[in-house]
XYZ file of C-alpha atoms in Angstrom:
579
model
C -17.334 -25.388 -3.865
C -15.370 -22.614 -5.482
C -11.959 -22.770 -3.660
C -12.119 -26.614 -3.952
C -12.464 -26.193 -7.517
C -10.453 -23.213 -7.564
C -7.762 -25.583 -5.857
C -7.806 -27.677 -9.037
C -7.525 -24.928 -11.501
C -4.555 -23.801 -10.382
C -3.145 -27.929 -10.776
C -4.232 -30.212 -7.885
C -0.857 -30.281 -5.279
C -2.039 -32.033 -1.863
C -0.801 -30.406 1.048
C 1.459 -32.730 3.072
C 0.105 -33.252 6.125
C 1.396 -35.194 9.759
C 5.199 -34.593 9.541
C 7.321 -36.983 12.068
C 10.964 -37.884 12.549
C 12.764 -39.010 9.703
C 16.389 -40.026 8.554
C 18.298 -39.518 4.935
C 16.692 -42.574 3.893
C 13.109 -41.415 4.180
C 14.118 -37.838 3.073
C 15.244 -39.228 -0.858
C 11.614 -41.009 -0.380
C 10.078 -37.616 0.253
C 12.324 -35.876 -2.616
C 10.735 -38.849 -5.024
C 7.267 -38.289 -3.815
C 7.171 -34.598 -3.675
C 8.714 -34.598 -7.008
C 5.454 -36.531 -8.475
C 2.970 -33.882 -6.395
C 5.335 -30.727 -7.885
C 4.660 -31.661 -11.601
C 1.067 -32.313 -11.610
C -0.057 -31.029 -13.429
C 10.145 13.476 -4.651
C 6.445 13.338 -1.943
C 4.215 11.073 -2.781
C 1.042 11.734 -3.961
C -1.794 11.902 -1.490
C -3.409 8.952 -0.174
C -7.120 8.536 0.063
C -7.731 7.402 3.908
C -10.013 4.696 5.331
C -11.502 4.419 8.665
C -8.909 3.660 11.073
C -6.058 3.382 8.488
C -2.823 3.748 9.831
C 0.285 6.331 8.766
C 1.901 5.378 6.468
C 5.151 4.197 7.350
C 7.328 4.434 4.274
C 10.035 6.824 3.412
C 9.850 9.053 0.076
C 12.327 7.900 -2.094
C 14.360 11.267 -3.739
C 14.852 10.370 -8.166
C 18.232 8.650 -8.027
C 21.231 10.263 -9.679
C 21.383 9.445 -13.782
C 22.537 6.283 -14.053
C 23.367 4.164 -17.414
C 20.769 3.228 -19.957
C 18.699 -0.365 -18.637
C 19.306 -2.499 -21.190
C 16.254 -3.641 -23.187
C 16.339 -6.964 -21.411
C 16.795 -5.367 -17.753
C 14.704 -8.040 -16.305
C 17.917 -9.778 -16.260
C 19.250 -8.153 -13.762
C 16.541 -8.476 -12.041
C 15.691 -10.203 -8.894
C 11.638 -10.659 -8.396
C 9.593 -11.008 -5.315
C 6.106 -12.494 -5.816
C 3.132 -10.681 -3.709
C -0.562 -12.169 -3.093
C -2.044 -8.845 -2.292
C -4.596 -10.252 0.389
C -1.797 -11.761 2.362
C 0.467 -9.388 2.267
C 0.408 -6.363 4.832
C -3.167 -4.961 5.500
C -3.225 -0.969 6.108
C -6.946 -0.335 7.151
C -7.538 -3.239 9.672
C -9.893 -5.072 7.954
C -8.370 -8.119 7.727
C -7.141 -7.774 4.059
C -3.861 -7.271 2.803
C -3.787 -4.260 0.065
C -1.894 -2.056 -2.306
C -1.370 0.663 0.314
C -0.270 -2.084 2.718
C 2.363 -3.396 -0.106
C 3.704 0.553 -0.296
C 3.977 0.788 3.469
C 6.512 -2.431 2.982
C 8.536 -1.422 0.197
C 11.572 -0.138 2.148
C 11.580 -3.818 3.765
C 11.921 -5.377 0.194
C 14.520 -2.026 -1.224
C 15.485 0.805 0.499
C 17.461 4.148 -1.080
C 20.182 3.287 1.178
C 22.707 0.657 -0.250
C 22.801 -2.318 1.260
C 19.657 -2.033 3.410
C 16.089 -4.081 2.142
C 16.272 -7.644 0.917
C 17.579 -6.193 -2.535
C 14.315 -6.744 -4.371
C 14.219 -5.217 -7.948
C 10.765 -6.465 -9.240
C 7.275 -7.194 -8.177
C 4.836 -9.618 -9.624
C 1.670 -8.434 -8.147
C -0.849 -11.866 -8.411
C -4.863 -10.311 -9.379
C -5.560 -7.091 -8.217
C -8.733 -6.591 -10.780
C -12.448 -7.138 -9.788
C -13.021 -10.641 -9.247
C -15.691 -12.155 -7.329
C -12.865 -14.841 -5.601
C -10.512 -14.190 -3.008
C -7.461 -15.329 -5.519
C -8.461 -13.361 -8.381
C -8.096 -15.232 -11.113
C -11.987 -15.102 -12.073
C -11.426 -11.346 -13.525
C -14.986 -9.773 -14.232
C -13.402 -6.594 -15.175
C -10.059 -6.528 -16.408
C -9.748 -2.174 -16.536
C -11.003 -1.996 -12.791
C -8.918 -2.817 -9.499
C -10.391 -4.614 -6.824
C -11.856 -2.296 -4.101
C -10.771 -4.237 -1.107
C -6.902 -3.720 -2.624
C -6.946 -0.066 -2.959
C -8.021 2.557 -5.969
C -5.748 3.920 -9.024
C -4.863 6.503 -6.765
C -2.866 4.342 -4.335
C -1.798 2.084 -7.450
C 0.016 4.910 -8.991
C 1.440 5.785 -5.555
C 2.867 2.608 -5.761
C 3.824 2.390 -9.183
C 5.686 5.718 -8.644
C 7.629 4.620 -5.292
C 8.429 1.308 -6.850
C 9.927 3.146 -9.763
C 12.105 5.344 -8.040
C 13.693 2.785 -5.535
C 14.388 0.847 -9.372
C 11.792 -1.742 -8.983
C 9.376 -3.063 -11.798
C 6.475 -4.372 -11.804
C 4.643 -7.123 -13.233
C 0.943 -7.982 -12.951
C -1.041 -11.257 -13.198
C -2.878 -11.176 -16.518
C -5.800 -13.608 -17.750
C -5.890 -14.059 -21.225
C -7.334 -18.181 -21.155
C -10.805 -17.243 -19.225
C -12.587 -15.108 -17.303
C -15.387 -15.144 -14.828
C -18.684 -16.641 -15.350
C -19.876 -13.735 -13.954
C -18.038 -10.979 -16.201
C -20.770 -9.715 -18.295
C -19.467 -10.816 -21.000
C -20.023 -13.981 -20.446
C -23.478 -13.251 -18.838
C -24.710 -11.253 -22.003
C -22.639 -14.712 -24.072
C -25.005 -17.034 -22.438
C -28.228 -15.093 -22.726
C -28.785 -16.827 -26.316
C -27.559 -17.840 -29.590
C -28.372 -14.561 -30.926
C -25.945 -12.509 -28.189
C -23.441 -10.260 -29.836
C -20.614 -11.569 -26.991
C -22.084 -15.490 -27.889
C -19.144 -15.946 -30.183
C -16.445 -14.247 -27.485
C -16.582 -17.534 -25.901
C -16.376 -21.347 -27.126
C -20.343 -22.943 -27.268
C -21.159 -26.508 -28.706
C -24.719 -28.406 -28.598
C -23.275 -31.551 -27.601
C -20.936 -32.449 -24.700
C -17.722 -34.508 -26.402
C -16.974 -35.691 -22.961
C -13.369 -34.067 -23.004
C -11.750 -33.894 -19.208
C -8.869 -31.373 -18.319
C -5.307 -33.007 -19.806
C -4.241 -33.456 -16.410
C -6.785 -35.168 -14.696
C -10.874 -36.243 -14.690
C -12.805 -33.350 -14.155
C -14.596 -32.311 -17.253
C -13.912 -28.975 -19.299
C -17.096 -28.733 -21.208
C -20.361 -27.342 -18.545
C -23.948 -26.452 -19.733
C -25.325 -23.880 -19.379
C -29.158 -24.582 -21.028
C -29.355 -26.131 -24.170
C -25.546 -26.030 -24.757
C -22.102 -26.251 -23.675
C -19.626 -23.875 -22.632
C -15.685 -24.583 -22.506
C -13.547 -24.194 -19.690
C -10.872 -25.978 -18.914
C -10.427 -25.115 -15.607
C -13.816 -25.535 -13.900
C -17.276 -24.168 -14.423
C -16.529 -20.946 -12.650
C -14.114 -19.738 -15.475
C -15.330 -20.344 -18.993
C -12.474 -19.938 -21.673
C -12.841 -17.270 -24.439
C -12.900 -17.730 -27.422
C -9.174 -15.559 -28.931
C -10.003 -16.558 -32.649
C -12.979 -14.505 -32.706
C -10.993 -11.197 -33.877
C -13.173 -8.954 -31.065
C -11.660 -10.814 -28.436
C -8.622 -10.871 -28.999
C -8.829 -7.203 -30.272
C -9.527 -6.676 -27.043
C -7.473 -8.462 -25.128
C -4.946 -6.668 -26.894
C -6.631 -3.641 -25.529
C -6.196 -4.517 -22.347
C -2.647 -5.180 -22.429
C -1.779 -2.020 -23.763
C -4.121 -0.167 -21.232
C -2.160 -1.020 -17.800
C 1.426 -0.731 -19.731
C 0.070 2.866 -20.460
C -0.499 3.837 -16.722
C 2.845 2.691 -16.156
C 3.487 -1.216 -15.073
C 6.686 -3.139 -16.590
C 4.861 -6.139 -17.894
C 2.818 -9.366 -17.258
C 3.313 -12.308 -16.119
C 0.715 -14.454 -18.359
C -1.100 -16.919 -16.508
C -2.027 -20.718 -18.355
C -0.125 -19.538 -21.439
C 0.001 -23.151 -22.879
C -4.419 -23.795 -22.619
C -5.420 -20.847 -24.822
C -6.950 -23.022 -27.509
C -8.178 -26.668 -27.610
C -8.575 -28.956 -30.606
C -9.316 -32.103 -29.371
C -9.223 -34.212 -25.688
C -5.915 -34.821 -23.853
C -2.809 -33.166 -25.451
C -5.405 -31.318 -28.037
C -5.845 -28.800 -24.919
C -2.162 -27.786 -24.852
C 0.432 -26.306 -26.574
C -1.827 -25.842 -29.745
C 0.057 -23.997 -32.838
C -3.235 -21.557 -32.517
C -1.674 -20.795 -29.177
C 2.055 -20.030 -30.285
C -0.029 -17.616 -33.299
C -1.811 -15.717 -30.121
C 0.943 -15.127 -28.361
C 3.614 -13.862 -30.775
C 0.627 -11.436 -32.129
C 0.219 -10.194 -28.282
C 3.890 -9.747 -27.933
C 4.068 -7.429 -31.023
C 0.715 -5.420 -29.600
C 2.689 -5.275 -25.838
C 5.802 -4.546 -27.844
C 4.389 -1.916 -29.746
C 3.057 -0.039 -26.645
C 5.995 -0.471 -24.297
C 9.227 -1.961 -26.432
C 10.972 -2.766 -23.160
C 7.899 -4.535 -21.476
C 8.204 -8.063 -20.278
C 6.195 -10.733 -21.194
C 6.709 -13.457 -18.969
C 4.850 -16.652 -19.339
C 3.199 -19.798 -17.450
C 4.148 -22.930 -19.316
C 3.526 -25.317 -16.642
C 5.209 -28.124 -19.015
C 8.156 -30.385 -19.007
C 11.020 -28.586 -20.847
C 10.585 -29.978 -25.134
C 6.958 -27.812 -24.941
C 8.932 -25.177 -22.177
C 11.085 -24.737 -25.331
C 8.475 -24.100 -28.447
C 7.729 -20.710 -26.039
C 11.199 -19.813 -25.651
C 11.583 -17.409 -29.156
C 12.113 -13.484 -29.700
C 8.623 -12.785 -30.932
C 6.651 -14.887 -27.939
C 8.054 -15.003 -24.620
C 10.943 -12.775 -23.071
C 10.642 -15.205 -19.405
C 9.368 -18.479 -18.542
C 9.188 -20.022 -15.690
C 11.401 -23.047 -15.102
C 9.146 -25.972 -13.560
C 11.579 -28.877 -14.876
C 14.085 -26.792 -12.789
C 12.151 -26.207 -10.238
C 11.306 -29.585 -9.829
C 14.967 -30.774 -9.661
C 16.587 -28.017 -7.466
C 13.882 -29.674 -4.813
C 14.837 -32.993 -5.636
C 18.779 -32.381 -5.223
C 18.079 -30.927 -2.279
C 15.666 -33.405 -0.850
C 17.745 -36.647 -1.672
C 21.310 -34.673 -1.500
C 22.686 -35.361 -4.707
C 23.532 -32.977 -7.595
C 22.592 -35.468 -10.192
C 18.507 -33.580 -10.928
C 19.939 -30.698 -11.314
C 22.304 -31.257 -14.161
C 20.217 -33.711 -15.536
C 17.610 -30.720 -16.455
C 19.884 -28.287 -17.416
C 21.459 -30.473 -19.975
C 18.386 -30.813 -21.825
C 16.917 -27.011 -20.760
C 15.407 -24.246 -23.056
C 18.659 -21.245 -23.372
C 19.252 -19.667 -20.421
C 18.158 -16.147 -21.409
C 14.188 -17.555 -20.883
C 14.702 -18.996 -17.707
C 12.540 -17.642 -14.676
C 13.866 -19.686 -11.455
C 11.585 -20.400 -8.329
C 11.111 -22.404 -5.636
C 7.349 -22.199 -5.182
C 4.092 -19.964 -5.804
C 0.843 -19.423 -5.201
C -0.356 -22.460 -6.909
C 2.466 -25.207 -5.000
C 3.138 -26.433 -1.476
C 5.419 -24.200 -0.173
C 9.026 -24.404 -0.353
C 9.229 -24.983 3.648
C 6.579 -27.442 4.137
C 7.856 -29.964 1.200
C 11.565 -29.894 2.888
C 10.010 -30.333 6.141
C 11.279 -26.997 8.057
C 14.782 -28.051 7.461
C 16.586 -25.100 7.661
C 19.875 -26.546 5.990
C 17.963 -27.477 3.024
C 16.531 -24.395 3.312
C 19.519 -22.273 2.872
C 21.047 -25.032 0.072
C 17.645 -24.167 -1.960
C 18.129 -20.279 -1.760
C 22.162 -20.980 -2.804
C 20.817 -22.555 -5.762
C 18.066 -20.120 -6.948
C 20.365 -17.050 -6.815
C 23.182 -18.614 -8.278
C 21.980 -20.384 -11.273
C 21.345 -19.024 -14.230
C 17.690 -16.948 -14.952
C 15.941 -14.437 -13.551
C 14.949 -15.806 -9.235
C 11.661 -15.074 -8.294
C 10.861 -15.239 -4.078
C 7.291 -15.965 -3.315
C 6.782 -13.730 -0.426
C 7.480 -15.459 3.465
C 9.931 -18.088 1.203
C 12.932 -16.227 2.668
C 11.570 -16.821 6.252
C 11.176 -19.825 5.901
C 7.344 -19.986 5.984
C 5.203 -23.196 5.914
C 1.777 -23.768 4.667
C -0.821 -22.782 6.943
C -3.428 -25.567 8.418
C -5.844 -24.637 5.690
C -6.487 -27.490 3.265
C -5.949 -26.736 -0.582
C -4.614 -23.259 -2.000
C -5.457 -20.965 0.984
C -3.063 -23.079 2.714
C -0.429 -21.666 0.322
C -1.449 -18.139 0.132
C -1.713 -17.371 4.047
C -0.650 -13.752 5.322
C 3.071 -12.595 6.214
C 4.427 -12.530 9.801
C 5.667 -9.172 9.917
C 6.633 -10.001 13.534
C 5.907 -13.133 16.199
C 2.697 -12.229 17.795
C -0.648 -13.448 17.063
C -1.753 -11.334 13.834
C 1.682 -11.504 12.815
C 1.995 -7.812 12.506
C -0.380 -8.151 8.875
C -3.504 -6.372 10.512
C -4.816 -4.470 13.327
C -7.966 -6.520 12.636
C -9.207 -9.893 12.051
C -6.966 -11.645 9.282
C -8.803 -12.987 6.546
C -7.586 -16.202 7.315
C -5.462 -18.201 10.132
C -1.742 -17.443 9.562
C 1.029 -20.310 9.429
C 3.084 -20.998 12.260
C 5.793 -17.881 12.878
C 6.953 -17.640 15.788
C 10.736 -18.085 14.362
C 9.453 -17.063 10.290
C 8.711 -14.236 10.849
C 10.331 -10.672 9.577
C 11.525 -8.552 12.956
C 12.944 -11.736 14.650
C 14.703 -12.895 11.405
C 16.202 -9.330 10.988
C 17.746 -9.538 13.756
C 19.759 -12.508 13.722
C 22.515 -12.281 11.313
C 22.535 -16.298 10.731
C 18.574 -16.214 9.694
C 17.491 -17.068 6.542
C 16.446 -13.950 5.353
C 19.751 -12.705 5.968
C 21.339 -15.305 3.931
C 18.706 -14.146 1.023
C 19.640 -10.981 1.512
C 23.591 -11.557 1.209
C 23.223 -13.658 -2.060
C 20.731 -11.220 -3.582
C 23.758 -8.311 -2.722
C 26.154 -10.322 -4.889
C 23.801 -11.132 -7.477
C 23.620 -7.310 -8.129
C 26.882 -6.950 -7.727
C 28.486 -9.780 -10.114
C 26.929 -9.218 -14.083
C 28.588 -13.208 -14.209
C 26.045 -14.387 -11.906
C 23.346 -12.721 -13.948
C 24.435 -12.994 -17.228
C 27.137 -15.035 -17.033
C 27.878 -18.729 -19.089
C 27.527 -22.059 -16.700
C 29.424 -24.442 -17.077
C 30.440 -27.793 -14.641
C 33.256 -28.035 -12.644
C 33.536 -31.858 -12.166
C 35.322 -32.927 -9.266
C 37.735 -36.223 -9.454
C 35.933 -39.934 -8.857
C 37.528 -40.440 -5.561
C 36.654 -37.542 -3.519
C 34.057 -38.692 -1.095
C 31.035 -37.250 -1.745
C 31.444 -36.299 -5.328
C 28.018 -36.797 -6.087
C 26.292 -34.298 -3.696
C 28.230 -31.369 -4.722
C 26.844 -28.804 -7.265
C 29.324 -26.877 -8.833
C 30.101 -24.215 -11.574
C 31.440 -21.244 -12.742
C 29.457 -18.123 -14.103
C 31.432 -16.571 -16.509
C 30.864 -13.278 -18.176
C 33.108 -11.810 -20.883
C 32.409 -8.270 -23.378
C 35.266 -6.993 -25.246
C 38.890 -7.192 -23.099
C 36.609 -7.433 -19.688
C 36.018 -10.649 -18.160
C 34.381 -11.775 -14.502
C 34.835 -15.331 -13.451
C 32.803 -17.106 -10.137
C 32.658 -20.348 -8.804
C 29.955 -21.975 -6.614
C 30.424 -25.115 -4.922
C 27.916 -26.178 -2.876
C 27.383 -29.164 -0.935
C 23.820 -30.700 -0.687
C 25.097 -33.390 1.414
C 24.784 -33.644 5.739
C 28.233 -35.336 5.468
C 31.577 -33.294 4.523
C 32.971 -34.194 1.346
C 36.779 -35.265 1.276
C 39.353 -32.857 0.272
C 39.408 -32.026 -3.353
C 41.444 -29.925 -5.513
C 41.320 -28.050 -8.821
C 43.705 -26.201 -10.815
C 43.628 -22.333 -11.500
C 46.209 -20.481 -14.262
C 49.004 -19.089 -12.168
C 47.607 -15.979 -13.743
C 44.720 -16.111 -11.117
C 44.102 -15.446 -8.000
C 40.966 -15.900 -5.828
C 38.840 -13.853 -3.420
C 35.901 -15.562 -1.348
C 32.495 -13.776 -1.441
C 30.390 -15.413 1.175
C 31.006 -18.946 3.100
C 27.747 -21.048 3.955
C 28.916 -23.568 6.030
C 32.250 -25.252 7.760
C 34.133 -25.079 4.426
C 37.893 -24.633 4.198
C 40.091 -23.780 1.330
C 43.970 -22.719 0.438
C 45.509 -21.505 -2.696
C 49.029 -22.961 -3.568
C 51.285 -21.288 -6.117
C 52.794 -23.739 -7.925
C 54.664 -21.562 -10.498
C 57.050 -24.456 -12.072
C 53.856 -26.078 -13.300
C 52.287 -22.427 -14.364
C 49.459 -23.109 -11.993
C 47.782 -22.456 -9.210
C 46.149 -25.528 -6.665
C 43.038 -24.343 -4.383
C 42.455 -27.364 -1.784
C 38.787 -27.479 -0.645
C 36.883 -29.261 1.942
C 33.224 -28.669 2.003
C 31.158 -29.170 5.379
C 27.975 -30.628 5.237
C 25.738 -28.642 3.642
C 28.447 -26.299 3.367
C 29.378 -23.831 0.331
C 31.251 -21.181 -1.065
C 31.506 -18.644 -3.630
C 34.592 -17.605 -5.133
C 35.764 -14.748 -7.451
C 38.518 -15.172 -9.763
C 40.556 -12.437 -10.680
């Protein structure tokens, strides 16, 4: 019963199931549907060795050269690749990814060599402390790492690699609940008289409350009383008013910033107190207190730590997080939610229709999926076009992109039903065990004989190639990381107006300015040939083509302009430079 509750703790998404031929018409149905399931709710240091663990096949990483100063909000510049340690890459063959595993696979996410590795920049590393689940989000001891992942020593091996190939990282960090079997909670529910009683929430009468987002009841007995937890039984809430508590939650957070990590991401930010059914569960002003008292503690410790946060939430609550003494990142579900839908039902419309009303810019994390969602793959059906529109979008918008790991394959939900479905291990290459373990993988991987790393590396049209090209000029253009947005409408009459997303990024500090344009066609039709009008003062330069799209400059110098003439293909872009 865990993982089925555990599937509806982390917001019930059904897994779509029996996919079968389809044509536009039934794809706009899917992006309408899907849309509904979405928002539910120098060396190394030594390594300890394990029976039959393998060499480990990374390269030592020499300190880079001095470069400038990060800036205090470096994360940025940042592009972020999410990890579920258990699926990951398993070093000792027992059929579980770990930490040692994720540091044998670090040149494959960012070498020392420019240009080689997807580009990756930052980690978020999903629970790697003691937890009696396989997801980890049931933390019985928050200042101990889960044996089957690794020890400190291989943490700080990894911490120190990571570092020195410039990539942060971020760990998954429960603040709402923790396990009914931390012993906290055990010594909590002993009796009335327990020291701990008060660290979590206890009434003597059940107020029938369910979770704000469904049925299922948040308040469980446990003998004569009840215990809160909005989640499920497993993980009662604790109780942050009561000044230990938080004390030493605060604790915590400072403990793991002093061994070295770059922040946390902060999982159910919105649920930490409740004060009353429904709504009374979220988004409490209790909550907003919390959190801008945690951010000074993480502050304190680390100034240039990250705090990113979990505000599952349309975008008016999104916003009440979004503030310089709370959170420095949140991630973008509205957004989210509409890049899926543009792409699904190939129009642009979603998309601007969120960003209009969105929280500033600066706050935005952008994904695809996680842990917690159908994947990516599965909800567009395999389709690789859509596939490739979806990764145009995420690393050309505006925020910091965050790749659940296998999303730049291409890689589908396994046959599992519920969250393990989601979480399956990474095809490292197209055999059986995927390349993830000499042993017996915890559980059955997804299909992979095309998503998969080695046969996607070599095929300079792949997917992951195409990640790996955008994520190049996303380092390489400050506009596309910290530049303005705004529209570029295109004229009424061009055919196809309506499926085409595009802007310019635009970044500008003292006499320097850098100016790019995406255009981007979500459509499978070409559009009809458009044009738009440039100062004769620029010129243009095109950064990477996606696509059957054709374009031509035309001085026109008696008008003191420029003309560029595009066609876009179907599901065709382009990104342009402007100099």
């Amino acid at each position: 019963m865990v993982d089925d509750f555990a599937t509806l703790h982390r917001i019930i998404i059904h897994q779509q199931e029996q996919y079968t031929m389809y044509t536009r018409q039934s794809l706009i149905l899917l992006a309408t549907f899907s849309a509904v399931l979405f928002f539910l709710h120098p060396q190394p240091p030594a390594l300890p060795t394990k029976a039959h663990a393998h060499t480990l096949p990374y390269h030592t990483v020499k300190s880079p050269h001095k470069k400038a100063k990060a800036p205090k909000d470096w994360w940025r510049d940042k592009v972020f690749y999410q990890i579920f340690p258990r699926s990951f890459r398993d070093s000792d063959g027992d059929g579980i990814g770990d930490i040692k595993g994720i540091l044998q696979k670090l040149d494959y996410l960012k070498t020392s060599k420019q240009g080689k590795g997807l580009g990756i920049t930052g980690l978020w590393l999903t629970p790697i402390f003691a937890s009696p689940s396989y997801h980890g989000y049931d933390v019985t001891n928050y200042r101990k790492l889960n044996p089957l992942y690794g020890n400190r020593k291989i943490f700080k091996a990894l911490l120190d690699n990571a570092h020195k190939r410039g990539i942060r990282v971020v760990l998954d960090l429960m603040v709402n609940h923790t396990s009914k079997k931390h012993p906290w909670f055990v010594k909590s529910a002993k009796s009335r008289t327990s020291p701990y009683r008060e660290w979590y929430v206890w009434r003597d009468t059940n107020p029938g409350w369910t979770q704000p987002w469904g049925k299922w009841p948040v308040w469980h007995r446990a003998g004569a009383q009840f215990y809160y937890g909005i989640f499920w039984s497993g993980m009662p809430d604790l109780n942050l008013a009561h000044p230990p508590t938080k004390n030493e939650m605060f604790s915590i957070a400072s403990y793991w910033l002093q061994q070295g990590i770059d922040g946390y991401r902060l999982d159910a930010a919105r649920h930490l107190f409740a004060n009353g059914p429904g709504e009374g569960q979220n988004d409490q002003p209790q909550t907003h207190t919390f959190w801008q008292a945690f951010h000074k503690n993480m502050k304190k410790t680390a100034p240039k730590s990250l705090m990113l946060g979990e505000v599952w939430a349309p975008t008016k609550a999104l916003k009440t997080y979004c503030r310089k003494d709370e959170f420095d990142l949140l991630f973008h579900f509205p957004l989210a939610k509409a890049i899926q839908m543009a792409v699904s039902a190939m129009e642009a419309k979603p998309i601007w229709k969120v960003i209009k009303a969105s929280i500033p810019t600066h706050c935005w994390a952008t994904f695809l999926s996680n842990h917690d969602q159908v994947r990516w793959a599965t909800r567009l059906m395999g389709q690789t076009k859509m596939l490739r529109m979806g990764a145009w979008l995420l690393m050309t918008l505006p925020g910091t992109p965050f790749i659940y790991y296998g999303e730049e394959l291409g890689m589908t939900n396994g046959p599992q039903k519920g969250d393990p479905g989601k979480r399956t291990p990474m095809p490292w290459d197209a055999s059986a065990k995927g390349g993830f373990t000499t042993g017996t993988p915890w559980t059955q991987l997804a299909p992979h004989k095309q998503a998969n790393v080695a046969t996607q590396q070599k095929d300079p049209s792949s997917l992951q190639q195409l990640y790996r090209k955008l994520i190049h000029w996303r380092h390489r253009l400050i506009a596309l990381r910290r530049g303005t947005l705004k529209r570029i409408t295109l004229a009424k009459d061009v055919k196809g107006r309506d499926a085409v997303v595009a802007f310019s990024r635009v970044y500008k500090k003292g006499t320097h300015q850098q100016t790019v344009w995406m255009l981007l066609n979500l459509n499978d039709e070409a559009t009809g040939t458009f044009k738009l009008t440039l100062p004769t003062t620029r010129r243009v330069k095109r950064l990477l083509k996606e696509g059957n799209t054709v374009y031509n400059v035309r001085s026109e110098p008696q008008k003191n302009r420029n003309t560029l003439t595009l066609r876009l293909g179907a599901q065709s872009g382009v990104l342009l430079q402007l100099f």
